Amino acid sequence: MSCTIVNDPRRTSWVEIPPGSDFPIQNLPLGIFSTEERGPRAASRIGDRVIDLSVLAEAGLLEGLSIDVHLLRQESLNALLMSGRTRIRALRERLSELLGVEEARLRDDGPLRESALLEADHVTMRLPVRVGDYTDFYSSRQHAYNVGCMFRDPKNALMPNWLHLPVGYHGRCSSIVVSGTPIRRPMGQYKPAPDATAPVFGPTRQLDMELEVAFITFEGNRLGDRLSIAEAEEHIVGLVLFNDWSARDIQAWEYVPLGPFLGKNFGSSVSPWIVLLDALEPFRVPGPVQDPPVLPYLQCKGDHHFDIALDASLITPDGLETPICRTNFRHLYWSMAQQLAHHTVNGCNVRCGDMMASGTISGDSPESYGSLLELTWKGSRPLKLSDGTERRFLEDGDSLVLRGHAQRNGVRIGFGEVRGQVLPAIP
Ligand code: MN
């Protein structure tokens, strides 16, 4: 069975897929779950069912893939991903085969089916990988332009380097958490007023979200080597939704001259399912024309952007949800292939389980801006919420949820969601 067959819109499963589900048989993402009875283990997902891959391995249904059961009973997917792209691709193909409507081995074995397919509501999803290094790019032109307008001036909004290289910074992996983990409002230094000369210390008054998508890598290049742009995508496992929580006042005071630090590293939230790049093949689209032309190591033929609809909603403490942003992963100026080729062009090594986030994804219309900073234009245009209140930035008890999916020919490949609630600061 090939990737083309697995992605075929006509493929159906014997597992019931609720209408509008993010997880049809064409998706088959990877994640890590646990239950009260079962320790952390590798999983896939179809419809409302989580598939315990280790149960399939024990039953001999993964035979011939050289995936030992111990690789599937770990706290992260790293060991499994170390086995490489070919084997992960074969695993997805096998799952598609076992779940296909005509396939009886799992469907007709009641006890095995009950043990392998669990209700998604009954399991706890965990961080899918032990993140090695985390890099955050800044690859949306509209976002960089908006921030440049707010903090500099519209004529020089983009810095001179921006159209020549995918700007990024090294973030911190220790505070990357899975969806559902609350985020504590950070304390820090900030200027109490724009014209103040000395900072104060206290809870951030400008807590924000950043709507991003991150990719996770297979084992990449050795130190001193580089990944060419042509081979870069072969080293990408797949994608997750990524909320890069940001404290704007702390960030504004600290960022000169070395860039983001404590305004960023108190927490980033990711969705639990890694949607494999193979599943996103049907959703490739061309990127923007890059003018001025980029240097040869960043040039590539073909379509390296992906059409993935993304949205963000703010949920007030009373549970009322207000959609605040609608955007698309295709709005990036720099592709993932360009980001990865640039990241390694100096010989920097990329390892299995590294995470690289896109940067805030903003489109060219105001409702497509991927941060409150832009949506409220630095707090000058507050958002009206369903409960009648207004927001410039996030308040204690607010939750933020990001969702994303690609859709074509009746197939919807979704990410589920990444959600997090703001807890009050500890003064
Ligand atoms: Mn960011």
Coordinates of C-alpha atoms and ligand atoms in Angstrom, one line a residue:
M1 CA 0.0 0.0 0.0
S2 CA 1.4 3.4 -1.0
C3 CA 1.0 6.9 0.4
T4 CA -1.3 7.7 -2.6
I5 CA -3.7 4.9 -1.6
V6 CA -3.6 5.9 2.1
N7 CA -4.5 9.5 1.1
D8 CA -7.2 8.5 -1.4
P9 CA -10.4 10.4 -0.6
R10 CA -12.5 7.3 -1.5
R11 CA -10.9 5.2 1.3
T12 CA -13.3 4.4 4.1
S13 CA -13.0 2.6 7.5
W14 CA -15.1 0.1 9.5
V15 CA -14.7 2.5 12.4
E16 CA -17.5 5.0 12.5
I17 CA -16.2 8.6 11.8
P18 CA -18.5 11.3 13.1
P19 CA -19.3 14.0 10.5
G20 CA -16.8 16.8 10.6
S21 CA -14.2 14.7 12.5
D22 CA -10.6 15.8 12.2
F23 CA -9.5 12.2 12.1
P24 CA -10.7 10.2 9.1
I25 CA -8.8 7.2 7.9
Q26 CA -6.7 9.5 5.7
N27 CA -5.2 11.3 8.7
L28 CA -3.8 8.7 11.2
P29 CA -1.6 11.1 13.3
L30 CA 0.8 10.0 16.1
G31 CA 0.7 10.9 19.8
I32 CA 1.3 9.6 23.3
F33 CA -1.5 8.8 25.8
S34 CA -1.9 7.2 29.2
T35 CA -4.8 5.9 31.3
E36 CA -5.1 4.9 34.9
E37 CA -4.4 1.3 33.9
R38 CA -1.9 1.9 31.0
G39 CA 1.4 3.8 31.3
P40 CA 2.4 6.2 28.5
R41 CA 2.4 4.7 25.1
A42 CA 2.3 5.5 21.4
A43 CA -1.1 6.0 19.7
S44 CA -2.8 6.9 16.6
R45 CA -6.4 8.3 16.2
I46 CA -9.4 7.6 14.1
G47 CA -12.7 9.2 14.6
D48 CA -13.4 9.3 18.4
R49 CA -11.0 6.4 19.0
V50 CA -7.5 6.4 20.2
I51 CA -5.5 3.4 18.9
D52 CA -3.0 1.8 21.3
L53 CA -0.2 0.8 18.9
S54 CA 1.5 -1.4 21.4
V55 CA -1.6 -3.7 21.5
L56 CA -1.5 -4.0 17.7
A57 CA 2.2 -4.9 18.0
E58 CA 1.6 -7.5 20.7
A59 CA -1.1 -9.1 18.5
G60 CA 1.4 -9.4 15.6
L61 CA -0.5 -6.8 13.5
L62 CA 2.6 -4.7 13.0
E63 CA 4.7 -7.7 11.8
G64 CA 7.4 -7.0 9.3
L65 CA 7.7 -3.3 10.2
S66 CA 10.6 -3.9 12.6
I67 CA 8.8 -1.8 15.2
D68 CA 9.3 -3.6 18.5
V69 CA 6.7 -3.2 21.2
H70 CA 9.2 -1.5 23.6
L71 CA 9.5 1.4 21.1
L72 CA 5.7 1.9 21.6
R73 CA 5.7 1.9 25.4
Q74 CA 7.7 5.0 26.1
E75 CA 6.9 8.4 27.5
S76 CA 7.6 10.0 24.1
L77 CA 7.7 9.2 20.4
N78 CA 11.4 10.0 20.2
A79 CA 12.6 6.4 20.1
L80 CA 10.0 5.4 17.5
L81 CA 10.8 8.5 15.4
M82 CA 14.5 7.6 15.5
S83 CA 13.6 4.6 13.4
G84 CA 13.2 7.1 10.5
R85 CA 10.8 8.3 7.9
T86 CA 10.5 5.1 5.9
R87 CA 9.4 3.1 8.9
I88 CA 6.9 5.8 10.1
R89 CA 5.5 5.9 6.6
A90 CA 5.1 2.1 6.6
L91 CA 3.4 2.2 10.0
R92 CA 0.8 4.7 8.7
E93 CA 0.2 2.5 5.7
R94 CA -0.3 -0.5 7.9
L95 CA -2.8 1.3 10.1
S96 CA -4.7 2.4 7.0
E97 CA -4.8 -1.2 5.9
L98 CA -6.0 -2.6 9.3
L99 CA -8.7 0.0 9.6
G100 CA -9.9 -0.2 5.9
V101 CA -13.5 -1.1 5.5
E102 CA -12.7 -4.5 3.9
E103 CA -10.2 -5.6 6.5
A104 CA -11.4 -8.1 9.1
R105 CA -8.4 -8.9 11.3
L106 CA -9.0 -6.2 13.8
R107 CA -12.7 -5.5 13.0
D108 CA -13.9 -9.0 13.7
D109 CA -11.8 -9.8 16.8
G110 CA -13.9 -8.3 19.6
P111 CA -11.5 -8.5 22.6
L112 CA -8.6 -7.3 20.5
R113 CA -10.6 -4.4 19.0
E114 CA -11.8 -3.4 22.5
S115 CA -8.3 -3.4 23.9
A116 CA -6.7 -1.6 20.9
L117 CA -9.4 1.1 20.3
L118 CA -10.1 3.3 23.3
E119 CA -12.6 6.1 23.6
A120 CA -10.7 9.4 23.2
D121 CA -12.6 10.9 26.1
H122 CA -11.2 8.2 28.4
V123 CA -7.5 8.7 27.8
T124 CA -5.1 11.5 28.8
M125 CA -3.1 12.9 26.0
R126 CA 0.5 13.8 26.7
L127 CA 3.3 15.7 25.1
P128 CA 4.1 13.7 22.0
V129 CA 7.8 14.2 21.9
R130 CA 10.5 15.0 24.4
V131 CA 11.4 18.3 22.7
G132 CA 15.1 18.6 22.2
D133 CA 15.7 22.1 20.9
Y134 CA 13.0 24.6 20.1
T135 CA 13.3 27.3 17.5
D136 CA 10.7 30.0 16.8
F137 CA 10.7 31.7 13.4
Y138 CA 9.1 34.9 12.4
S139 CA 7.9 33.9 8.9
S140 CA 4.6 35.7 8.4
R141 CA 5.3 38.9 6.4
Q142 CA 2.0 40.5 7.6
H143 CA 2.9 39.8 11.2
A144 CA 6.4 41.2 10.9
Y145 CA 5.0 44.2 9.1
N146 CA 2.3 44.8 11.7
V147 CA 4.7 44.6 14.6
G148 CA 7.2 46.9 12.6
C149 CA 4.4 49.5 12.1
M150 CA 3.5 49.4 15.8
F151 CA 7.0 49.6 17.2
R152 CA 8.8 51.5 14.4
D153 CA 7.1 53.1 11.5
P154 CA 5.2 51.9 8.4
K155 CA 7.9 53.0 6.0
N156 CA 10.6 50.8 7.6
A157 CA 8.3 48.2 9.1
L158 CA 10.3 45.2 7.8
M159 CA 14.0 45.1 8.9
P160 CA 16.5 45.0 6.0
N161 CA 17.3 41.3 6.5
W162 CA 13.6 40.1 6.6
L163 CA 13.1 39.4 2.9
H164 CA 16.5 37.7 2.7
L165 CA 16.4 35.1 5.4
P166 CA 13.8 33.4 7.7
V167 CA 14.4 35.3 11.0
G168 CA 14.2 33.2 14.1
Y169 CA 15.5 32.8 17.7
H170 CA 16.3 29.9 19.9
G171 CA 13.5 29.3 22.5
R172 CA 13.3 27.1 25.5
C173 CA 12.0 23.5 25.4
S174 CA 11.5 23.0 29.2
S175 CA 8.3 25.0 29.2
I176 CA 6.6 23.5 26.2
V177 CA 3.4 21.8 27.5
V178 CA 0.6 19.8 26.0
S179 CA -2.9 21.1 25.4
G180 CA -5.0 21.4 28.6
T181 CA -2.0 22.5 30.8
P182 CA -2.8 25.8 32.6
I183 CA -0.5 28.7 32.1
R184 CA 0.5 30.8 35.1
R185 CA 0.6 34.6 34.4
P186 CA 4.3 35.5 34.6
M187 CA 5.9 38.0 36.8
G188 CA 8.5 40.3 35.4
Q189 CA 10.0 43.7 34.8
Y190 CA 8.3 46.1 32.5
K191 CA 7.9 49.9 32.0
P192 CA 4.8 51.2 33.8
A193 CA 4.2 53.8 31.0
P194 CA 5.8 54.3 27.5
D195 CA 7.8 57.4 28.7
A196 CA 9.0 55.8 32.0
T197 CA 12.7 55.5 32.4
A198 CA 12.8 52.8 35.1
P199 CA 10.9 49.5 35.2
V200 CA 8.5 48.1 37.8
F201 CA 8.1 44.5 38.9
G202 CA 4.8 42.7 38.8
P203 CA 2.4 40.4 36.9
T204 CA 2.4 41.0 33.2
R205 CA -0.4 43.4 32.1
Q206 CA -0.1 42.4 28.5
L207 CA -0.5 38.6 28.3
D208 CA -1.0 37.5 24.7
M209 CA -1.2 34.4 22.5
E210 CA 0.6 33.7 19.2
L211 CA -1.2 31.5 16.7
E212 CA 1.5 29.3 15.2
V213 CA 2.1 25.9 13.7
A214 CA 5.3 23.9 14.6
F215 CA 7.0 21.1 12.8
I216 CA 8.9 18.2 14.5
T217 CA 12.0 16.7 13.0
F218 CA 13.4 13.2 12.4
E219 CA 17.1 12.8 13.0
G220 CA 18.6 15.6 10.9
N221 CA 22.2 16.4 10.1
R222 CA 25.5 15.9 11.9
L223 CA 27.2 18.9 13.4
G224 CA 29.1 20.6 10.6
D225 CA 26.9 19.2 7.8
R226 CA 23.8 20.9 6.4
L227 CA 20.4 19.9 5.0
S228 CA 19.9 21.1 1.4
I229 CA 16.5 22.7 0.7
A230 CA 15.7 19.7 -1.6
E231 CA 16.1 17.2 1.2
A232 CA 14.8 19.4 4.1
E233 CA 11.2 18.1 4.0
E234 CA 12.3 14.4 4.3
H235 CA 13.4 15.3 7.8
I236 CA 10.0 16.7 8.9
V237 CA 7.8 14.2 10.8
G238 CA 4.7 16.3 10.9
L239 CA 3.0 19.3 12.4
V240 CA 1.2 20.4 15.6
L241 CA -0.7 23.6 16.6
F242 CA 1.4 25.9 18.7
N243 CA 0.4 28.7 21.0
D244 CA 3.5 30.8 21.9
W245 CA 2.2 32.6 25.0
S246 CA 3.8 36.0 25.2
A247 CA 4.1 38.8 27.8
R248 CA 4.3 41.9 25.6
D249 CA 5.3 44.4 28.3
I250 CA 8.1 42.2 29.6
Q251 CA 9.2 41.5 26.0
A252 CA 9.2 45.2 25.0
W253 CA 11.5 46.1 27.9
E254 CA 13.9 43.1 27.7
Y255 CA 14.3 42.4 24.0
V256 CA 17.1 44.8 23.1
P257 CA 19.7 43.8 21.9
L258 CA 19.5 40.0 22.1
G259 CA 15.8 39.3 21.4
P260 CA 13.0 37.4 23.2
F261 CA 13.7 36.0 26.7
L262 CA 11.4 35.9 29.8
G263 CA 8.5 37.4 27.8
K264 CA 8.4 34.1 25.9
N265 CA 9.9 31.3 27.9
F266 CA 7.2 30.9 30.6
G267 CA 5.1 28.6 28.4
S268 CA 4.2 27.4 25.0
S269 CA 1.3 25.0 24.4
V270 CA 1.1 22.3 21.7
S271 CA -1.7 20.1 20.3
P272 CA -1.2 16.4 21.2
W273 CA -1.5 14.8 17.8
I274 CA 1.4 15.1 15.2
V275 CA -0.3 15.2 11.8
L276 CA 2.2 13.5 9.6
L277 CA 3.5 15.5 6.6
D278 CA 2.5 12.5 4.4
A279 CA -1.1 13.1 5.4
L280 CA -0.8 16.7 4.3
E281 CA 0.6 15.9 0.8
P282 CA -2.8 16.6 -0.9
F283 CA -2.9 20.1 0.5
R284 CA 0.4 21.6 -1.0
V285 CA 0.0 25.0 -2.5
P286 CA 2.5 27.5 -4.0
G287 CA 4.1 30.0 -1.7
P288 CA 4.2 33.8 -2.4
V289 CA 6.6 35.1 -5.1
Q290 CA 9.7 36.0 -3.3
D291 CA 11.0 39.4 -4.4
P292 CA 13.9 40.2 -4.1
P293 CA 15.0 36.7 -5.2
V294 CA 16.5 34.7 -2.3
L295 CA 20.0 33.3 -2.3
P296 CA 20.5 30.0 -4.1
Y297 CA 20.5 27.8 -0.9
L298 CA 16.9 29.1 -0.2
Q299 CA 15.6 28.5 -3.7
C300 CA 13.4 25.5 -4.4
K301 CA 11.1 24.3 -7.1
G302 CA 7.6 23.0 -6.5
D303 CA 4.9 23.7 -3.8
H304 CA 6.2 23.8 -0.3
H305 CA 3.4 25.6 1.5
F306 CA 0.3 23.9 2.9
D307 CA -3.3 25.0 2.8
I308 CA -4.4 24.6 6.5
A309 CA -7.2 26.7 7.9
L310 CA -6.5 27.9 11.4
D311 CA -8.5 29.8 14.0
A312 CA -8.4 31.0 17.5
S313 CA -11.1 31.5 20.1
L314 CA -11.1 33.2 23.5
I315 CA -13.2 31.5 26.2
T316 CA -14.2 33.7 29.2
P317 CA -14.3 32.2 32.7
D318 CA -18.1 31.7 32.3
G319 CA -17.4 29.3 29.4
L320 CA -18.6 31.6 26.5
E321 CA -16.5 31.3 23.4
T322 CA -15.7 34.1 21.0
P323 CA -13.9 33.5 17.7
I324 CA -11.2 36.1 17.5
C325 CA -9.0 35.0 14.5
R326 CA -9.3 33.1 11.2
T327 CA -6.1 32.6 9.3
N328 CA -4.2 30.0 7.2
F329 CA -0.8 28.3 7.3
R330 CA -0.3 29.2 3.7
H331 CA 0.1 32.9 4.6
L332 CA 3.7 32.3 5.6
Y333 CA 6.4 34.0 3.4
W334 CA 9.1 31.4 4.3
S335 CA 8.3 27.7 3.9
M336 CA 9.3 25.0 6.4
A337 CA 11.8 23.7 3.8
Q338 CA 13.4 27.1 3.7
Q339 CA 13.4 27.4 7.5
L340 CA 15.1 24.1 7.9
A341 CA 17.7 24.7 5.1
H342 CA 18.5 28.1 6.7
H343 CA 18.7 26.6 10.2
T344 CA 21.4 24.1 9.2
V345 CA 23.3 26.1 6.5
N346 CA 26.0 27.0 9.1
G347 CA 26.4 23.4 10.2
C348 CA 24.0 23.6 13.2
N349 CA 22.8 20.1 13.8
V350 CA 19.1 19.2 14.0
R351 CA 18.1 16.2 16.1
C352 CA 15.1 13.9 16.4
G353 CA 12.3 15.6 18.3
D354 CA 13.4 19.2 17.7
M355 CA 10.5 21.6 17.4
M356 CA 10.4 24.5 15.0
A357 CA 7.5 27.0 15.2
S358 CA 6.4 29.2 12.3
G359 CA 6.0 32.4 14.2
T360 CA 2.7 34.2 14.5
I361 CA 0.6 33.6 11.3
S362 CA -1.2 36.7 10.2
G363 CA -3.0 37.1 6.9
D364 CA -3.6 40.4 5.2
S365 CA -7.1 41.1 6.6
P366 CA -7.5 42.3 10.2
E367 CA -9.6 39.3 11.3
S368 CA -6.7 37.0 10.2
Y369 CA -4.1 38.5 12.6
G370 CA -2.7 35.8 14.9
S371 CA -2.1 37.7 18.1
L372 CA -4.1 40.0 20.4
L373 CA -1.3 42.6 19.9
E374 CA -2.3 42.9 16.3
L375 CA -6.1 42.1 16.7
T376 CA -6.4 45.1 19.1
W377 CA -3.6 47.1 17.5
K378 CA -1.5 47.3 20.7
G379 CA -4.6 47.6 22.8
S380 CA -6.0 50.6 21.0
R381 CA -9.0 48.7 19.5
P382 CA -10.4 46.3 22.2
L383 CA -12.2 43.1 21.1
K384 CA -15.8 42.7 22.0
L385 CA -16.6 39.3 23.5
S386 CA -19.8 37.2 23.6
D387 CA -20.2 37.9 27.3
G388 CA -20.3 41.6 26.7
T389 CA -16.9 42.4 28.1
E390 CA -13.9 43.6 26.2
R391 CA -10.3 42.5 26.0
R392 CA -7.0 44.2 25.1
F393 CA -5.0 41.3 26.5
L394 CA -5.8 38.1 28.3
E395 CA -7.3 38.1 31.8
D396 CA -7.0 35.6 34.6
G397 CA -9.4 32.7 34.0
D398 CA -9.5 33.2 30.2
S399 CA -8.8 30.2 28.0
L400 CA -7.4 30.3 24.5
V401 CA -8.1 27.6 22.0
L402 CA -6.4 27.1 18.6
R403 CA -7.9 24.7 16.0
G404 CA -6.7 23.8 12.5
H405 CA -7.7 21.6 9.6
A406 CA -7.1 21.1 5.9
Q407 CA -10.0 20.1 3.6
R408 CA -10.3 19.0 0.0
N409 CA -12.4 16.5 -2.0
G410 CA -14.5 15.8 1.1
V411 CA -11.5 14.8 3.2
R412 CA -10.8 16.8 6.4
I413 CA -7.4 16.4 7.9
G414 CA -7.5 18.1 11.3
F415 CA -5.3 18.8 14.3
G416 CA -7.9 18.7 17.1
E417 CA -7.1 21.7 19.3
V418 CA -4.6 23.2 21.7
R419 CA -6.2 24.8 24.7
G420 CA -4.9 26.5 27.8
Q421 CA -6.3 28.6 30.7
V422 CA -4.6 31.5 32.3
L423 CA -4.0 31.2 36.1
P424 CA -3.4 34.2 38.3
A425 CA 0.2 35.2 39.0
I426 CA 1.8 34.2 42.3
P427 CA 2.9 37.6 43.6
Ligands
MN1 MN 6.3 33.2 18.5

